[in-house]
Coordinates of C-alpha atoms in Angstrom, one line a residue:
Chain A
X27 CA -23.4 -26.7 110.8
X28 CA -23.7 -23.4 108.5
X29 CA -26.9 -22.8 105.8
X30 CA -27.3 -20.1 103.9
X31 CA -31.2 -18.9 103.8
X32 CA -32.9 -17.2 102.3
X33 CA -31.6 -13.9 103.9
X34 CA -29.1 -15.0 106.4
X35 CA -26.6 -17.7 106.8
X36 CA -27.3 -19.5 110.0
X37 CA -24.6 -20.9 111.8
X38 CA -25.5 -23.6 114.6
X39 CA -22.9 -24.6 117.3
X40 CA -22.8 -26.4 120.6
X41 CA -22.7 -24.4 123.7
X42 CA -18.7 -24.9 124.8
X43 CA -17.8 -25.8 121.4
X44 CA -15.3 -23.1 119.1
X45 CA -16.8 -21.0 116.4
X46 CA -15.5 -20.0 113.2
X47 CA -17.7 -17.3 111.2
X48 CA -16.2 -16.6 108.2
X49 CA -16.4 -13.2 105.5
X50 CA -15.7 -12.0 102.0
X51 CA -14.7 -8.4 101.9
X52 CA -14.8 -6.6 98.2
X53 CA -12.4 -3.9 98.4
X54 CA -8.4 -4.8 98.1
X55 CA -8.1 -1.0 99.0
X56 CA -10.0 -1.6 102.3
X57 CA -6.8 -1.1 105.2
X58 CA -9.1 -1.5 108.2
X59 CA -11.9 -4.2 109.4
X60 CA -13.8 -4.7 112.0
X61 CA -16.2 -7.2 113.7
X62 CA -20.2 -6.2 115.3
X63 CA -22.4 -8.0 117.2
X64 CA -26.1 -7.4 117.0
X65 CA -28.2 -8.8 119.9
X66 CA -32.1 -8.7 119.0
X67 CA -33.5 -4.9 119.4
X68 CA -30.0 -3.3 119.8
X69 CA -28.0 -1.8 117.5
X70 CA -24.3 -3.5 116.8
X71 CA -21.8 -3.7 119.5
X72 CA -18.0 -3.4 118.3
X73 CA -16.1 -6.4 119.0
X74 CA -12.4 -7.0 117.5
X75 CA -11.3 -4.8 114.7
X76 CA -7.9 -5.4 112.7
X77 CA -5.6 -3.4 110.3
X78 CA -4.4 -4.4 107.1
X79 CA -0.8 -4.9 107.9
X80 CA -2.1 -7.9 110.3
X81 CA -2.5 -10.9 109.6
X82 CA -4.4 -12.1 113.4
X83 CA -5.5 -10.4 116.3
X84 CA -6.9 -11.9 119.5
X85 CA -9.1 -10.6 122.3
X86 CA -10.8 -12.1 125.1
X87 CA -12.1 -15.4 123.6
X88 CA -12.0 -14.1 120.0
X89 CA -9.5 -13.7 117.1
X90 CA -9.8 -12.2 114.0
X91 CA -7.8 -13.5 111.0
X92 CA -7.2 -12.0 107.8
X93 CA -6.1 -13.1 104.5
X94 CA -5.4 -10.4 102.1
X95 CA -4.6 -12.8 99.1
X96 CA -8.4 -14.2 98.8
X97 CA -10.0 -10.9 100.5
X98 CA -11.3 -13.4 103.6
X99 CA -12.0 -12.5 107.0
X100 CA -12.8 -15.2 110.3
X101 CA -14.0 -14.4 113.6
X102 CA -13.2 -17.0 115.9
X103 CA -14.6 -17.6 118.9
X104 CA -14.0 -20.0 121.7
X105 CA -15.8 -21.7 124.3
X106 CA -19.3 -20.8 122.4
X107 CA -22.0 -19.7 125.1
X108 CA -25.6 -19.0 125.1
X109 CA -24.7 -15.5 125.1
X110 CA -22.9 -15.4 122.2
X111 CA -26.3 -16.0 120.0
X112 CA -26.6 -13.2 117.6
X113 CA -26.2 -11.7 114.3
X114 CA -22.4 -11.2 113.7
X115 CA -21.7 -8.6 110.9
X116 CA -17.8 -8.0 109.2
X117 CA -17.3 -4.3 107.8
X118 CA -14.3 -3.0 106.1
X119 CA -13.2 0.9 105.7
X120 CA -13.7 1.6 102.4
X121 CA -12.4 5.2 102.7
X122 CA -11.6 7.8 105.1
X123 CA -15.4 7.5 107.0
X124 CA -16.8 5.1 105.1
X125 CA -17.3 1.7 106.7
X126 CA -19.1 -1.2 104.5
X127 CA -21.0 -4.0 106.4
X128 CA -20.9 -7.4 105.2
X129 CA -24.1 -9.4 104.6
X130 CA -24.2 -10.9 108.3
X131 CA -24.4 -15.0 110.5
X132 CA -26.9 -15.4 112.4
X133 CA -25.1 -17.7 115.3
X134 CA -27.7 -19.8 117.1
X135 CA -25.7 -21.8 120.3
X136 CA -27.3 -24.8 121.3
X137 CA -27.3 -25.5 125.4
Chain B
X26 CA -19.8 7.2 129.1
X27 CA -19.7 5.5 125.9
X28 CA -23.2 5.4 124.9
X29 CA -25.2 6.8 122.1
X30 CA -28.7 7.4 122.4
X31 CA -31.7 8.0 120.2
X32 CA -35.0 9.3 120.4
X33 CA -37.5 8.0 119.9
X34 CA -37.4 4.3 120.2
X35 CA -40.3 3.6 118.0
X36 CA -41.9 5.9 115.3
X37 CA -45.2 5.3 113.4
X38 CA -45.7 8.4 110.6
X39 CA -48.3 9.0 107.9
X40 CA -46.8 9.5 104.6
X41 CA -47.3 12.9 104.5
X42 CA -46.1 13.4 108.2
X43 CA -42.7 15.3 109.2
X44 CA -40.9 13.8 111.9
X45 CA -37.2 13.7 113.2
X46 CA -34.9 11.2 114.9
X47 CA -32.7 12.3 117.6
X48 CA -29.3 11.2 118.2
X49 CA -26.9 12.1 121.3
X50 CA -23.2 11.5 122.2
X51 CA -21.2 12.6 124.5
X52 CA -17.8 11.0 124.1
X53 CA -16.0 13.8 122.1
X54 CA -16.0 11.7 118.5
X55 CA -16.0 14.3 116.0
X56 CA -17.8 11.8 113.6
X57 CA -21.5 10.8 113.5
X58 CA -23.1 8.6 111.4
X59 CA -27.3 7.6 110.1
X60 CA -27.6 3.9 108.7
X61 CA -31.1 2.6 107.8
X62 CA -31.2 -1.4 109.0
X63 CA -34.0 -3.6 107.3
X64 CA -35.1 -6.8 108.4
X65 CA -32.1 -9.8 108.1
X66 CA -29.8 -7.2 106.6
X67 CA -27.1 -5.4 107.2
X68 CA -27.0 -2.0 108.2
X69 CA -26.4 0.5 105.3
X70 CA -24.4 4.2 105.6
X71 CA -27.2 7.0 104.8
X72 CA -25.0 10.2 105.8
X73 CA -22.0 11.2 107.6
X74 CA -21.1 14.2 109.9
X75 CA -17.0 15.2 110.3
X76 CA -16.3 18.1 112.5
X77 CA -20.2 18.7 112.2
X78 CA -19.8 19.2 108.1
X79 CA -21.8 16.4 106.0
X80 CA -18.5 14.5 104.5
X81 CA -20.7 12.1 102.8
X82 CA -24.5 12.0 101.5
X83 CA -24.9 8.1 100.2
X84 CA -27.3 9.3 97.3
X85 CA -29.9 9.4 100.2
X86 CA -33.5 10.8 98.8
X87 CA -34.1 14.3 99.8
X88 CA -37.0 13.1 102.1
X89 CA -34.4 12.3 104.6
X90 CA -32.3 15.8 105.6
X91 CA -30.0 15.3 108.1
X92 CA -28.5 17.9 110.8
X93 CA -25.9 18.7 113.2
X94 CA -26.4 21.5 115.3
X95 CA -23.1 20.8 117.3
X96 CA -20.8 18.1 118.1
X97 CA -23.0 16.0 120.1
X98 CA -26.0 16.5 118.0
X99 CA -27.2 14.6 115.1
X100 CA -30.7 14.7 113.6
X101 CA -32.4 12.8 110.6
X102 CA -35.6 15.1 109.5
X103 CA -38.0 13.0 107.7
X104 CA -40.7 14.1 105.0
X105 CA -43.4 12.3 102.9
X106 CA -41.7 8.8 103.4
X107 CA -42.8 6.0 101.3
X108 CA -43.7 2.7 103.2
X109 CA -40.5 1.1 102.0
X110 CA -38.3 3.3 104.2
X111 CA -39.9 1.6 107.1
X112 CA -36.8 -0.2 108.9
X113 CA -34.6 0.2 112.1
X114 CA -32.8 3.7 112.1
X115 CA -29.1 3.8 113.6
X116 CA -27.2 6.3 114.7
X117 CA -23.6 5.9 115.6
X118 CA -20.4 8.0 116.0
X119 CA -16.7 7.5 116.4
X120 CA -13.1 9.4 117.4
X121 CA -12.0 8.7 113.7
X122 CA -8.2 9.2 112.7
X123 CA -7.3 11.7 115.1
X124 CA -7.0 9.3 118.1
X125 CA -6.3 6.0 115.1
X126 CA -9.5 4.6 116.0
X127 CA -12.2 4.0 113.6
X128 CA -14.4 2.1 116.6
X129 CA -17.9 3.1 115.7
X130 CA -20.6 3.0 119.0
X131 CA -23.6 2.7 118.0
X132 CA -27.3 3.6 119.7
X133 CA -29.9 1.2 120.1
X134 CA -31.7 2.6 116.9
X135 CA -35.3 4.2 115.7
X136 CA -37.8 1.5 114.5
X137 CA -39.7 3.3 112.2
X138 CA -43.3 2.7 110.4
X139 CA -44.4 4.5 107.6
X140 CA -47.9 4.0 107.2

């Protein structure tokens, strides 16, 4: 299930099960988004990113949907493993260098 | 090689100290990036480098000064920091609109200490 604390939403999943971690961008003027990972002690590692004339993109085990109308992001990922644990953070291109993170889920798999 | 890297790993200063974190790339991106990352938050953009100009200063306080002394080269100069700018310090850079890519790699950070 998903809880918001007091600095983090948590989202807890079963290992093999499909995740869904979901984000509110602010900017209608954003064109470009893009999903991180950050693993304990590392800094964020790049994982889908999508442009604003798209509505889905998939990768390897993830897709990223976006709807424009309500300014909502998901990253979805299959087949949940233990390695998947981490802090997963959206960020939109606010302008021509300027990319925006959002506030971040923590996704704890369960084995 | 896509990696970014940053010097040094950890950092413990005295308030009236002057340090400076290092940041390296060597995968041609023409821009390079300092966020500051505290605790259960996101990381947030301090300064940007574009064709080693600064294109964008985030109302930073002057005790930070940043640098680029060439296209792989980014440095964050620090000077009588206040305990609250303790956090993780990252460094990142990307190919930007020339190649259509806004893909940002990013080091493995600075965890700084201001005591």
């Amino acid at each position: 299930g998903e809880s918001v604390g007091l600095h983090l939403p948590t989202l807890s999943v079963q290992e093999g099960d499909n995740s869904i971690i979901n984000c509110a961008y602010s900017n209608s003027a954003s064109d470009y988004f893009i999903w991180y990972k950050q693993e304990s002690g590392k800094g964020p590692q790049f994982i889908i990113d999508i442009r604003s004339n798209m509505d889905k993109r998939q990768g390897q085990r993830v897709t990223v949907l976006l709807n424009k109308t309500v300014k909502h992001l998901s990253l979805q990922i299959a087949a949940t493993q233990p390695g998947d644990s981490a802090v997963y953070f959206c960020a939109e291109r606010a302008s021509y260098d300027k990319v925006i993170f959002g506030p971040g889920t923590s996704l704890s798999v369960i084995p | 090689d896509t990696e970014v890297t940053q010097t040094p790993k950890h950092l413990v200063m005295g308030m009236t100290n002057k340090k400076s974190l290092k940041c390296e790339q060597h995968m041609g991106h023409r821009a390079m990036y300092w966020y500051k990352q505290k605790a259960k938050k996101p990381p947030e953009l301090m300064f940007v480098y574009s064709y080693e100009k600064l294109s964008i200063n985030e109302s930073v306080p002057s005790r930070f000064s940043p640098e680029c002394p060439n296209s792989s080269l980014l440095n964050l100069h620090l000077h009588a920091l206040q305990p609250e700018d303790s956090a993780l310090y990252l460094c990142a850079s990307s190919q930007g609109t020339a190649k259509g890519s806004y893909e940002q790699y990013f080091g493995p950070g600075t965890r700084l200490t201001v005591t």
